[in-house]
XYZ file of C-alpha atoms in Angstrom:
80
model
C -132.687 -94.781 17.109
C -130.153 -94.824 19.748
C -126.824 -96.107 20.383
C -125.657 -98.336 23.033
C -122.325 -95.954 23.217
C -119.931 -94.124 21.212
C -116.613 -94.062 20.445
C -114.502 -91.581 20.344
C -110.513 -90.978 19.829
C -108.095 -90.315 22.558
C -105.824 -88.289 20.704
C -108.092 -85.743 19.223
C -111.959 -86.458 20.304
C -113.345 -87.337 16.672
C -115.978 -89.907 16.848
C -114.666 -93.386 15.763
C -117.609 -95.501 15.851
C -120.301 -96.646 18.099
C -120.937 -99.823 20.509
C -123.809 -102.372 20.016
C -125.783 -102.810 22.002
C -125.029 -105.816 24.246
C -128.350 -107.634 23.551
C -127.796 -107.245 19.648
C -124.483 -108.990 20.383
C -125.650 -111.553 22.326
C -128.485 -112.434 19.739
C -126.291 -112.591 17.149
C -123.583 -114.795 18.968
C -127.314 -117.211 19.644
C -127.952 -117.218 16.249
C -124.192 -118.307 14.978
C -124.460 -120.704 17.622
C -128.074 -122.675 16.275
C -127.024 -121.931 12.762
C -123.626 -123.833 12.978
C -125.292 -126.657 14.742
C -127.853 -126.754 12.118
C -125.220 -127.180 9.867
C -124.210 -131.037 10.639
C -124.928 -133.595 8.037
C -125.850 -135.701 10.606
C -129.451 -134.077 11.360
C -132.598 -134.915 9.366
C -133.096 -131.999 7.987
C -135.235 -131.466 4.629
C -133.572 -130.223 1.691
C -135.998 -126.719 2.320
C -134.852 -126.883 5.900
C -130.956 -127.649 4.648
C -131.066 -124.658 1.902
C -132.207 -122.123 4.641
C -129.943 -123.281 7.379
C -126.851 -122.928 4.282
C -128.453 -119.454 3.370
C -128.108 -118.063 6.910
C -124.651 -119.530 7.643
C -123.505 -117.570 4.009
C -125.851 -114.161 5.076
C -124.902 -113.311 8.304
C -126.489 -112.482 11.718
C -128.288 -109.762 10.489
C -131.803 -111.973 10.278
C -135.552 -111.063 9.473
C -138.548 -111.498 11.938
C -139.337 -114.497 9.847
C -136.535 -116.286 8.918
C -135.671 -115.919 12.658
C -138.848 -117.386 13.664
C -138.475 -119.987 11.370
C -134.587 -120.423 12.853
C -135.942 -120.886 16.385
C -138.646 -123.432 15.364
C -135.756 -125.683 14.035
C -133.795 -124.936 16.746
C -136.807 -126.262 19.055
C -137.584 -128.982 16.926
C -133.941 -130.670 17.258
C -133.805 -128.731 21.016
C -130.892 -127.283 20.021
């Protein structure tokens, strides 16, 4: 696996951490984006559809290939 870049300290050289990857950051700023306007009380969403949105918004970005297929077919059902 690689790394988008590393860190390291100015002082002494030691490695500090390393960089996502700018795509990684993007798709997680995408998915905090549909997930909070999932959230609204407003849409008709079923109580399945409600319990995974609320699930997501309390797990994270870090998503699996299916519950982020399933994200992006809500997000295209309320074009979002």
């Amino acid at each position: 696996m690689s790394h988008h870049g590393r860190v390291d300290c100015a002082d002494c050289g030691s490695f500090v951490r390393w960089l996502p990857k700018p795509e990684n950051v993007e798709r997680a700023k995408q998915t905090a984006k549909i997930v909070g306007a999932l959230n609204h009380d407003d849409l008709p969403l079923s109580d399945w559809e409600r319990g995974f949105v609320k699930s997501l918004s309390q797990q994270g970005n870090k998503l699996s290939p299916k519950q982020r297929e399933k994200l992006e077919a809500l997000a295209r059902k309320f074009h979002l």
